[in-house]
Amino acid sequence: MNGAESLVRTLVNAGVEVCFTNPGTSEMHFVAALDRVAGMRCVLGLFEGVVTGAADGYARMKDKPASTLLHLGPGLGNGLANLHNARKAQTPIVNIVGDHATYHVEHDAPLTADVEGIAWPVSAWVRTSRDARSVAADGAEAVAAASAAPGQVATLILPANTAWEESDGPADKAPVPAPPQVDEARIQSVAAVLRSGEPTVILAAGRVLRAEGLALGGAIAAASGARLIAQMSNSRLARGAGRVSIDRVPYPVDQALAMLEGIRHIVLVGAKAPVAFFAYPDKPSLLWPENCAVHTLAEAHEDTLHALAWLAEELSVSKDSALLQPLALPPLPADGPLDIDSIACAVGALLPENAIVADEAIGSGRGMHPFTLGAQPHDWLQICGGAIGLGLPMATGAAVACPDRKVIGLQADGSAMYTVQALWTQAREGLDVTTVLFANRAYASLKHELFNVGARNPGRKALDMLEIGRPDLDWVSLARGMGVEAGRATTNAEFVRELRAGLASEGPYLIEAVI
Ligand SMILES: Cc1ncc(C[n+]2csc(CCOP(=O)(O)OP(=O)(O)O)c2C)c(N)n1
């Protein structure tokens, strides 16, 4: 058995079931090994940003890593922005990156690059396999490193000769350490804060934002008079009927400051203290008031759910006492010209039970929250690293992970163009994704930002950098050209009809919503 096959078998032993790939010559032995090993689904992406973004969406829904297969430094580099997003989302991913044979590197052939140097900024674990006999153990360690709480990117670089030379066979799954539990002192000090009755926010992230954690956090908040809030951007948030509804820290600095005004304590549960997305002239970077103390109940790598359960016990709060959101569907919008509110209304009304929402709606999505609050129960996935071009791949990966759930992509047009090839993967794999494409023909949020940073009165040249019409993108043709059925909507009635068609279809569907 060669090194490549020993690696594929090791990955399967460790529970890795999917490999999102975009291979080249140096990965051919890995590709060939995929044929010989059962248990690994292979999904081709036509650009590496699709591959890495899909691996992110997959792992958020499966709570375990997929692997990627990438071609040397340039292939990894093409996938970097979405690996950055995955790092910020604390998503487990195992990258397998092919490289030149160890003895070939010194000749500086065209594709020779500093692969480790490209990998490190987005990876918590990087290793280049020394020889074919090390590959299997390295692979097992890569999966364990990726799976360590809260989840991280691990990158294993595979020189071509380590893939084709003789190995010692596959390795067993390596143990993954359990997340450490917080000590009693932390529980006691946070309990004292909550007993004080002073205005307090509990800021939650990660696993706390699943139904169980929200119920615990919601019960503690209700009993203590604190407010439970989620971070601005979250990897996966359980929402809708039957869940504890929570707000997120808003993106606009003034709105975030208003939300936290008068707060004396912030208790972090797997979250980071809230900071502005960007610095702006005359606005603060830190979003909490000066006289507000920040306390940590549990860090992201710690057992946040255990800490919350312990805190509830300490405060004698029953975990079943949280107020749950009742089903409250918005009415379907009356016919008229389409806008972002009528789209939000229709999505809230028609969202199927157990749907997964992949949100890269950017400016067009900021009003979605109230219209979907009381929708059928669903999971909401966001970009956590601010690098646009994640939405379509993330929806693709989530659909690979959950074939029995409907995926709804809320997708801004400018962002969609970064990784538009994901539509082809959706078609090839027959994935159940309905994409609502907000065709505003602009980088609309950048127009606001131009104003926010103090650059006023933009001229034609500046505006041309912020508008993406001329020519308008024809999304129906783009989607159909990649095998995805599509329709266009310019009115509310057309949009509702298109959304119903998308939801009724079992494969990918794209709605160009012209706004
Ligand atoms: C990788 C990356 N490149 C560039 C940007 C800067 N950027 C932020 S928003 C934006 C435009 C987004 O336009 P669109 O997706 O159409 O959404 P809209 O603003 O129109 O709602 C750009 C280019 C970014 N965030 N990430």
Coordinates of C-alpha atoms and ligand atoms in Angstrom, one line a residue:
M1 CA 0.0 0.0 0.0
N2 CA 1.4 3.4 -0.9
G3 CA 1.5 6.5 1.3
A4 CA -1.6 8.0 -0.4
E5 CA -3.7 5.0 0.2
S6 CA -2.6 4.7 3.8
L7 CA -3.7 8.3 4.3
V8 CA -7.1 7.9 2.7
R9 CA -7.7 4.8 4.8
T10 CA -6.5 6.6 7.9
L11 CA -8.9 9.5 7.2
V12 CA -11.8 7.1 6.8
N13 CA -10.8 5.3 10.1
A14 CA -10.9 8.7 11.8
G15 CA -14.4 9.4 10.6
V16 CA -13.6 11.7 7.7
E17 CA -16.3 10.8 5.1
V18 CA -16.0 13.6 2.5
C19 CA -13.1 15.1 0.5
F20 CA -13.7 18.3 -1.3
T21 CA -11.1 18.4 -4.1
N22 CA -9.4 20.4 -6.7
P23 CA -6.4 18.2 -7.6
G24 CA -3.3 18.4 -9.8
T25 CA -0.4 16.2 -10.8
S26 CA 1.1 16.0 -7.3
E27 CA -2.1 14.7 -5.9
M28 CA -2.7 11.9 -8.5
H29 CA -1.8 9.1 -6.2
F30 CA -4.3 10.4 -3.6
V31 CA -6.9 10.6 -6.3
A32 CA -6.2 7.1 -7.5
A33 CA -6.4 5.8 -3.9
L34 CA -9.9 7.3 -3.5
D35 CA -11.1 4.7 -6.0
R36 CA -9.6 1.8 -3.9
V37 CA -11.1 2.9 -0.6
A38 CA -14.8 2.8 0.3
G39 CA -16.3 5.3 2.6
M40 CA -14.9 8.6 1.2
R41 CA -17.3 10.7 -0.9
C42 CA -15.4 13.0 -3.3
V43 CA -16.8 16.3 -4.4
L44 CA -15.1 18.4 -7.1
G45 CA -15.0 22.2 -6.8
L46 CA -13.9 24.2 -9.8
F47 CA -12.0 26.7 -7.8
E48 CA -10.2 26.2 -4.5
G49 CA -12.3 28.9 -2.7
V50 CA -15.3 26.6 -3.4
V51 CA -13.5 23.6 -2.0
T52 CA -12.5 25.3 1.3
G53 CA -15.8 27.1 1.7
A54 CA -17.7 23.9 1.2
A55 CA -15.6 22.1 3.7
D56 CA -16.5 24.9 6.2
G57 CA -20.3 24.6 5.5
Y58 CA -20.1 20.8 5.8
A59 CA -18.3 20.8 9.2
R60 CA -20.6 23.4 10.7
M61 CA -23.5 21.0 10.1
K62 CA -21.7 17.7 10.9
D63 CA -19.6 18.8 13.8
K64 CA -16.7 16.9 12.3
P65 CA -14.1 17.7 9.6
A66 CA -14.2 17.0 5.9
S67 CA -10.9 16.9 4.1
T68 CA -9.9 19.1 1.2
L69 CA -7.4 18.2 -1.5
L70 CA -5.5 21.1 -2.9
H71 CA -2.7 21.6 -5.4
L72 CA 0.6 22.9 -3.9
G73 CA 1.1 26.5 -2.8
P74 CA -1.0 28.2 -5.5
G75 CA -4.0 25.8 -4.9
L76 CA -3.9 26.4 -1.2
G77 CA -3.5 30.1 -1.8
N78 CA -6.6 30.2 -3.9
G79 CA -8.5 28.6 -1.0
L80 CA -7.1 30.9 1.6
A81 CA -9.9 33.5 2.0
N82 CA -12.4 30.8 2.9
L83 CA -9.9 29.1 5.2
H84 CA -9.5 32.4 6.9
N85 CA -13.4 32.5 7.3
A86 CA -13.2 28.9 8.6
R87 CA -10.5 29.8 11.2
K88 CA -12.7 32.6 12.5
A89 CA -15.8 30.3 12.6
Q90 CA -13.7 27.8 14.5
T91 CA -14.5 25.1 12.0
P92 CA -12.6 21.9 11.9
I93 CA -11.1 21.2 8.4
V94 CA -8.3 18.9 7.4
N95 CA -6.4 20.2 4.3
I96 CA -4.4 17.8 2.3
V97 CA -2.0 19.8 0.1
G98 CA 0.1 18.0 -2.4
D99 CA 3.7 19.2 -3.0
H100 CA 6.6 18.3 -5.2
A101 CA 8.6 15.2 -4.3
T102 CA 11.1 16.0 -1.6
Y103 CA 14.1 15.7 -3.9
H104 CA 12.5 17.9 -6.6
V105 CA 12.0 21.0 -4.4
E106 CA 15.6 22.1 -4.7
H107 CA 15.2 22.6 -8.5
D108 CA 12.7 25.4 -8.0
A109 CA 10.2 24.1 -10.7
P110 CA 7.4 26.4 -11.7
L111 CA 5.0 25.3 -8.9
T112 CA 7.5 25.3 -6.1
A113 CA 6.4 27.5 -3.3
D114 CA 6.6 27.9 0.5
V115 CA 3.5 25.8 1.2
E116 CA 4.0 25.8 5.0
G117 CA 4.4 29.6 4.8
I118 CA 1.1 29.9 3.0
A119 CA -0.7 27.5 5.3
W120 CA 0.4 28.8 8.7
P121 CA -1.7 32.0 8.9
V122 CA -4.9 30.1 8.6
S123 CA -3.9 26.8 10.3
A124 CA -3.5 25.8 13.9
W125 CA -1.6 22.7 12.9
V126 CA 0.8 22.3 9.9
R127 CA 3.0 19.4 9.0
T128 CA 4.9 18.2 5.9
S129 CA 5.1 14.4 5.8
R130 CA 8.8 13.3 5.9
D131 CA 8.3 10.0 4.1
A132 CA 5.6 7.5 3.1
R133 CA 5.8 5.6 6.4
S134 CA 4.9 8.8 8.4
V135 CA 2.0 9.8 6.3
A136 CA -0.7 7.7 8.0
A137 CA 0.3 8.8 11.5
D138 CA 0.5 12.4 10.3
G139 CA -3.0 12.1 8.9
A140 CA -4.4 10.7 12.1
E141 CA -2.8 13.6 14.0
A142 CA -4.2 16.1 11.5
V143 CA -7.8 14.9 12.1
A144 CA -7.3 15.0 15.9
A145 CA -5.8 18.5 15.7
A146 CA -8.7 19.8 13.6
S147 CA -11.2 18.2 15.9
A148 CA -9.8 19.7 19.1
A149 CA -12.4 22.1 20.6
P150 CA -13.6 24.5 19.4
G151 CA -12.5 23.3 16.0
Q152 CA -9.6 24.4 13.8
V153 CA -7.9 24.2 10.5
A154 CA -5.1 21.5 10.2
T155 CA -3.0 21.4 7.1
L156 CA -1.0 18.3 6.1
I157 CA 1.4 18.7 3.2
L158 CA 2.1 15.6 1.2
P159 CA 5.2 15.6 -1.0
A160 CA 4.5 13.5 -4.1
N161 CA 7.0 10.7 -3.3
T162 CA 5.5 10.2 0.2
A163 CA 2.3 9.5 -1.7
W164 CA 3.7 6.9 -4.1
E165 CA 6.3 5.2 -2.0
E166 CA 5.5 2.1 0.2
S167 CA 3.9 2.8 3.5
D168 CA 3.3 0.7 6.7
G169 CA -0.5 0.8 6.1
P170 CA -3.2 3.0 7.7
A171 CA -3.2 4.4 11.3
D172 CA -6.0 4.3 13.8
K173 CA -8.0 7.3 14.9
A174 CA -5.9 9.5 17.3
P175 CA -7.6 10.5 20.5
V176 CA -9.2 14.0 20.6
P177 CA -8.9 15.6 24.1
A178 CA -12.2 16.6 25.7
P179 CA -12.6 20.4 26.1
P180 CA -11.4 21.4 29.6
Q181 CA -14.0 22.3 32.2
V182 CA -13.9 25.6 33.9
D183 CA -13.2 25.8 37.7
E184 CA -15.6 26.7 40.4
A185 CA -14.0 30.1 41.0
R186 CA -15.3 31.2 37.6
I187 CA -18.8 29.9 38.2
Q188 CA -18.8 31.7 41.6
S189 CA -17.6 35.1 40.3
V190 CA -20.1 35.1 37.4
A191 CA -22.9 34.0 39.7
A192 CA -22.0 37.0 41.9
V193 CA -22.3 39.3 38.9
L194 CA -25.7 37.9 38.0
R195 CA -26.9 38.1 41.6
S196 CA -25.9 41.8 41.7
G197 CA -28.9 42.8 39.6
E198 CA -26.7 45.3 37.7
P199 CA -27.4 45.6 34.0
T200 CA -25.6 42.6 32.4
V201 CA -25.3 41.0 29.0
I202 CA -24.4 37.4 28.5
L203 CA -22.6 37.2 25.2
A204 CA -22.7 33.8 23.6
A205 CA -21.0 32.0 20.7
G206 CA -20.2 28.5 19.4
R207 CA -22.1 25.5 20.9
V208 CA -24.1 27.8 23.2
L209 CA -26.0 28.9 20.1
R210 CA -27.5 25.5 19.5
A211 CA -31.0 24.8 21.0
E212 CA -29.7 23.3 24.2
G213 CA -27.2 26.0 25.0
L214 CA -29.8 28.7 24.1
A215 CA -32.3 27.2 26.5
L216 CA -29.7 27.1 29.3
G217 CA -28.5 30.7 28.6
G218 CA -32.1 31.9 28.1
A219 CA -33.2 30.4 31.5
I220 CA -30.2 32.0 33.3
A221 CA -30.9 35.4 31.6
A222 CA -34.6 35.3 32.4
A223 CA -34.0 34.4 36.0
S224 CA -31.3 37.0 36.6
G225 CA -32.6 39.8 34.5
A226 CA -29.6 39.7 32.2
R227 CA -29.9 39.9 28.4
L228 CA -28.6 37.0 26.3
I229 CA -27.1 38.2 23.0
A230 CA -25.1 36.4 20.2
Q231 CA -21.9 37.7 18.6
M232 CA -22.2 39.8 15.5
S233 CA -21.2 36.8 13.3
N234 CA -21.8 33.2 14.2
S235 CA -20.9 29.9 12.8
R236 CA -24.3 28.4 13.4
L237 CA -27.3 29.8 15.3
A238 CA -30.5 27.8 16.1
R239 CA -33.5 30.0 15.4
G240 CA -37.2 29.9 14.9
A241 CA -40.2 28.4 16.7
G242 CA -39.3 26.4 19.8
R243 CA -35.9 28.0 20.3
V244 CA -34.9 30.9 22.6
S245 CA -34.8 33.9 20.3
I246 CA -31.8 36.2 20.7
D247 CA -30.5 39.3 19.1
R248 CA -27.0 39.7 17.7
V249 CA -24.6 42.6 18.2
P250 CA -25.4 44.8 15.2
Y251 CA -22.7 45.6 12.5
P252 CA -23.3 49.4 12.5
V253 CA -21.2 50.8 15.3
D254 CA -23.8 53.3 16.5
Q255 CA -26.4 50.6 16.8
A256 CA -24.0 48.3 18.6
L257 CA -23.1 51.1 21.1
A258 CA -26.8 51.8 21.6
M259 CA -27.5 48.1 22.3
L260 CA -24.8 48.0 25.0
E261 CA -25.3 51.4 26.5
G262 CA -25.7 51.4 30.2
I263 CA -24.5 47.8 30.6
R264 CA -22.2 47.3 33.6
H265 CA -21.2 43.7 33.0
I266 CA -20.6 41.5 30.0
V267 CA -20.2 37.8 30.6
L268 CA -18.5 35.9 27.8
V269 CA -19.5 32.4 27.0
G270 CA -17.3 31.1 24.2
A271 CA -17.5 34.6 22.7
K272 CA -15.0 37.4 22.3
A273 CA -15.6 40.9 23.8
P274 CA -17.4 42.9 21.1
V275 CA -15.3 45.1 18.8
A276 CA -16.2 47.2 15.8
F277 CA -15.8 45.4 12.4
F278 CA -13.6 48.4 11.2
A279 CA -12.2 51.5 12.8
Y280 CA -14.0 54.7 11.7
P281 CA -12.9 58.3 12.4
D282 CA -14.5 59.5 15.7
K283 CA -15.9 56.2 16.6
P284 CA -14.6 53.7 19.2
S285 CA -13.1 50.3 18.4
L286 CA -14.4 48.7 21.6
L287 CA -18.2 48.5 21.7
W288 CA -18.8 48.2 25.5
P289 CA -19.1 51.2 27.8
E290 CA -16.0 52.4 29.8
N291 CA -17.4 51.5 33.1
C292 CA -18.5 48.0 32.0
A293 CA -16.5 45.0 33.3
V294 CA -15.9 42.0 31.0
H295 CA -16.0 38.6 32.7
T296 CA -15.2 35.2 31.1
L297 CA -17.4 32.3 32.1
A298 CA -15.9 30.0 29.5
E299 CA -13.5 30.5 26.6
A300 CA -14.3 29.0 23.2
H301 CA -11.9 26.0 23.7
E302 CA -13.5 25.2 27.1
D303 CA -16.7 23.2 27.8
T304 CA -19.1 26.1 27.5
L305 CA -22.3 24.0 27.9
H306 CA -21.0 22.4 31.1
A307 CA -20.1 25.8 32.5
L308 CA -23.6 27.1 31.7
A309 CA -25.3 24.1 33.3
W310 CA -23.2 24.5 36.4
L311 CA -24.0 28.2 36.6
A312 CA -27.7 27.4 36.3
E313 CA -27.4 24.9 39.1
E314 CA -25.5 27.5 41.2
L315 CA -28.3 30.0 40.6
S316 CA -31.0 27.4 41.2
V317 CA -32.4 28.0 37.7
S318 CA -34.3 25.2 36.0
K319 CA -33.0 24.7 32.5
D320 CA -36.6 24.3 31.3
S321 CA -37.6 27.7 32.4
A322 CA -36.5 29.6 29.3
L323 CA -39.1 31.5 27.3
L324 CA -39.3 29.8 23.9
Q325 CA -40.2 31.5 20.6
P326 CA -43.7 30.6 19.4
L327 CA -44.4 30.0 15.7
A328 CA -45.3 33.4 14.3
L329 CA -45.1 33.4 10.5
P330 CA -45.2 36.8 8.7
P331 CA -47.9 37.1 6.1
L332 CA -46.9 36.7 2.5
P333 CA -46.2 40.1 1.0
A334 CA -48.9 41.7 -1.1
D335 CA -48.0 42.1 -4.8
G336 CA -46.0 45.1 -5.6
P337 CA -42.4 46.0 -6.4
L338 CA -39.8 43.7 -4.8
D339 CA -37.6 45.0 -2.0
I340 CA -35.5 43.5 0.7
D341 CA -38.3 43.6 3.3
S342 CA -40.8 41.8 1.0
I343 CA -38.2 39.2 0.2
A344 CA -37.5 38.8 4.0
C345 CA -41.3 38.5 4.6
A346 CA -41.7 35.8 1.9
V347 CA -38.6 33.8 3.2
G348 CA -39.9 34.0 6.8
A349 CA -43.4 32.8 5.7
L350 CA -42.2 29.9 3.5
L351 CA -39.0 28.7 5.2
P352 CA -39.4 25.0 5.6
E353 CA -39.0 23.2 8.9
N354 CA -35.4 22.3 9.7
A355 CA -34.0 24.4 6.9
I356 CA -30.4 25.6 6.9
V357 CA -29.9 29.2 5.9
A358 CA -26.5 30.1 4.5
D359 CA -26.4 33.9 4.9
E360 CA -24.1 36.0 2.6
A361 CA -26.8 38.5 1.9
I362 CA -24.5 41.3 3.2
G363 CA -26.5 44.6 3.1
S364 CA -29.6 43.1 1.8
G365 CA -29.8 40.7 4.7
R366 CA -29.7 43.1 7.6
G367 CA -33.5 43.3 7.9
M368 CA -34.0 39.5 7.8
H369 CA -33.9 39.0 11.5
P370 CA -37.4 40.2 12.6
F371 CA -39.2 38.5 9.6
T372 CA -37.6 35.1 10.4
L373 CA -37.7 35.2 14.2
G374 CA -40.9 33.2 14.5
A375 CA -40.4 31.0 11.3
Q376 CA -40.2 27.2 11.4
P377 CA -37.1 26.0 13.4
H378 CA -33.9 26.4 11.3
D379 CA -30.2 26.9 11.6
W380 CA -28.5 30.1 10.4
L381 CA -24.9 30.1 9.1
Q382 CA -22.9 33.4 8.7
I383 CA -19.5 34.5 7.5
C384 CA -17.3 34.9 10.6
G385 CA -14.2 36.2 8.9
G386 CA -15.6 39.0 6.8
A387 CA -14.1 37.6 3.6
I388 CA -16.9 37.6 1.0
G389 CA -17.2 34.6 -1.4
L390 CA -18.2 32.1 1.2
G391 CA -22.0 31.9 0.7
L392 CA -22.4 29.7 -2.3
P393 CA -19.7 27.2 -1.2
M394 CA -21.0 27.2 2.4
A395 CA -24.5 26.3 1.2
T396 CA -23.0 23.6 -1.0
G397 CA -21.1 22.0 1.9
A398 CA -24.1 22.2 4.2
A399 CA -26.2 20.4 1.6
V400 CA -23.6 17.7 1.2
A401 CA -23.7 17.3 5.0
C402 CA -27.5 17.2 5.3
P403 CA -29.1 15.7 2.3
D404 CA -32.5 15.5 4.1
R405 CA -32.6 19.2 4.9
K406 CA -33.5 22.2 2.6
V407 CA -30.6 24.7 2.3
I408 CA -31.6 28.3 1.5
G409 CA -28.8 30.5 0.3
L410 CA -29.4 34.2 1.0
Q411 CA -26.8 35.6 -1.4
A412 CA -25.6 39.1 -2.4
D413 CA -24.7 39.4 -6.0
G414 CA -21.2 40.9 -5.7
S415 CA -20.1 38.3 -3.1
A416 CA -21.6 35.5 -5.3
M417 CA -19.2 36.3 -8.1
Y418 CA -16.1 35.4 -6.1
T419 CA -17.0 31.7 -6.0
V420 CA -19.8 31.4 -8.5
Q421 CA -18.4 28.0 -9.6
A422 CA -20.1 26.5 -6.5
L423 CA -23.3 26.4 -8.5
W424 CA -21.8 23.8 -10.8
T425 CA -20.9 21.6 -7.9
Q426 CA -24.5 22.0 -6.6
A427 CA -25.8 20.8 -10.0
R428 CA -23.3 18.0 -10.4
E429 CA -24.1 16.6 -6.9
G430 CA -27.8 17.2 -7.2
L431 CA -27.8 19.3 -4.0
D432 CA -31.1 20.6 -2.5
V433 CA -30.1 24.3 -2.4
T434 CA -32.4 27.2 -3.2
T435 CA -30.4 30.4 -3.7
V436 CA -32.1 33.8 -3.3
L437 CA -29.8 36.0 -5.2
F438 CA -30.1 39.7 -4.3
A439 CA -29.4 41.4 -7.6
N440 CA -28.9 45.0 -6.5
R441 CA -26.2 45.4 -9.2
A442 CA -23.9 47.1 -6.7
Y443 CA -21.4 46.8 -3.9
A444 CA -24.1 48.6 -1.9
S445 CA -22.6 48.3 1.5
L446 CA -19.3 49.8 0.3
K447 CA -21.3 52.9 -0.8
H448 CA -22.4 53.3 2.8
E449 CA -18.9 52.7 4.0
L450 CA -17.5 55.4 1.7
F451 CA -19.8 57.8 3.6
N452 CA -19.0 56.2 7.0
V453 CA -15.3 56.6 6.8
G454 CA -15.7 60.2 5.9
A455 CA -15.0 60.1 2.1
R456 CA -17.8 62.3 0.8
N457 CA -19.0 63.4 -2.6
P458 CA -17.7 60.4 -4.7
G459 CA -17.2 61.1 -8.3
R460 CA -17.8 58.9 -11.3
K461 CA -14.5 57.0 -11.0
A462 CA -15.1 56.1 -7.3
L463 CA -18.7 55.2 -8.0
D464 CA -17.7 52.9 -10.8
M465 CA -15.7 50.9 -8.3
L466 CA -18.8 50.3 -6.2
E467 CA -21.4 49.5 -8.8
I468 CA -21.4 46.2 -10.7
G469 CA -23.9 46.9 -13.4
R470 CA -22.9 47.9 -16.9
P471 CA -23.2 45.1 -18.0
D472 CA -25.8 43.7 -15.6
L473 CA -25.0 40.1 -14.6
D474 CA -27.6 37.7 -16.1
W475 CA -28.0 35.4 -13.1
V476 CA -30.6 33.2 -14.8
S477 CA -28.1 32.5 -17.7
L478 CA -25.2 32.1 -15.3
A479 CA -27.0 29.5 -13.2
R480 CA -28.4 27.6 -16.2
G481 CA -25.0 27.6 -17.8
M482 CA -23.8 25.7 -14.8
G483 CA -26.7 23.3 -14.8
V484 CA -28.8 25.0 -12.1
E485 CA -32.5 25.7 -12.8
A486 CA -33.3 29.4 -12.3
G487 CA -35.9 32.1 -12.6
R488 CA -36.1 35.9 -12.3
A489 CA -38.4 38.0 -10.0
T490 CA -39.0 41.7 -10.1
T491 CA -42.3 41.8 -8.2
N492 CA -43.5 40.2 -4.9
A493 CA -45.9 37.9 -6.7
E494 CA -43.1 36.6 -9.0
F495 CA -40.8 36.2 -6.1
V496 CA -43.3 34.1 -4.1
R497 CA -43.9 32.0 -7.2
E498 CA -40.2 31.5 -7.7
L499 CA -39.5 30.7 -4.1
R500 CA -42.2 28.1 -4.1
A501 CA -40.8 26.6 -7.2
G502 CA -37.3 26.5 -5.6
L503 CA -38.6 25.0 -2.4
A504 CA -40.6 22.4 -4.3
S505 CA -37.6 21.3 -6.4
E506 CA -35.3 18.7 -4.9
G507 CA -32.2 20.0 -6.7
P508 CA -30.5 23.3 -6.9
Y509 CA -32.5 26.4 -7.9
L510 CA -31.6 30.0 -8.2
I511 CA -33.9 33.0 -8.0
E512 CA -32.5 36.3 -9.4
A513 CA -34.4 38.8 -7.1
V514 CA -34.0 42.1 -8.9
I515 CA -34.0 44.9 -6.3
Ligands
LIG1 C1 -12.4 38.8 0.2 C2 -13.0 40.2 0.3 N1 -12.8 41.1 -0.7 C3 -13.3 42.3 -0.7 C4 -14.1 42.7 0.4 C5 -14.7 44.1 0.5 N2 -16.1 44.1 0.4 C6 -16.9 44.1 1.5 S1 -18.5 44.2 1.1 C7 -18.1 44.2 -0.6 C8 -19.2 44.3 -1.6 C9 -20.3 43.4 -1.3 O1 -21.3 43.5 -2.4 P1 -22.5 42.6 -2.5 O2 -22.0 41.2 -2.2 O3 -23.1 42.8 -3.8 O4 -23.4 43.0 -1.3 P2 -24.1 44.4 -1.0 O5 -23.1 45.3 -0.4 O6 -24.5 44.9 -2.4 O7 -25.2 44.1 -0.1 C10 -16.8 44.1 -0.8 C11 -16.2 44.1 -2.1 C12 -14.3 41.7 1.4 N3 -15.1 41.9 2.5 N4 -13.8 40.4 1.3

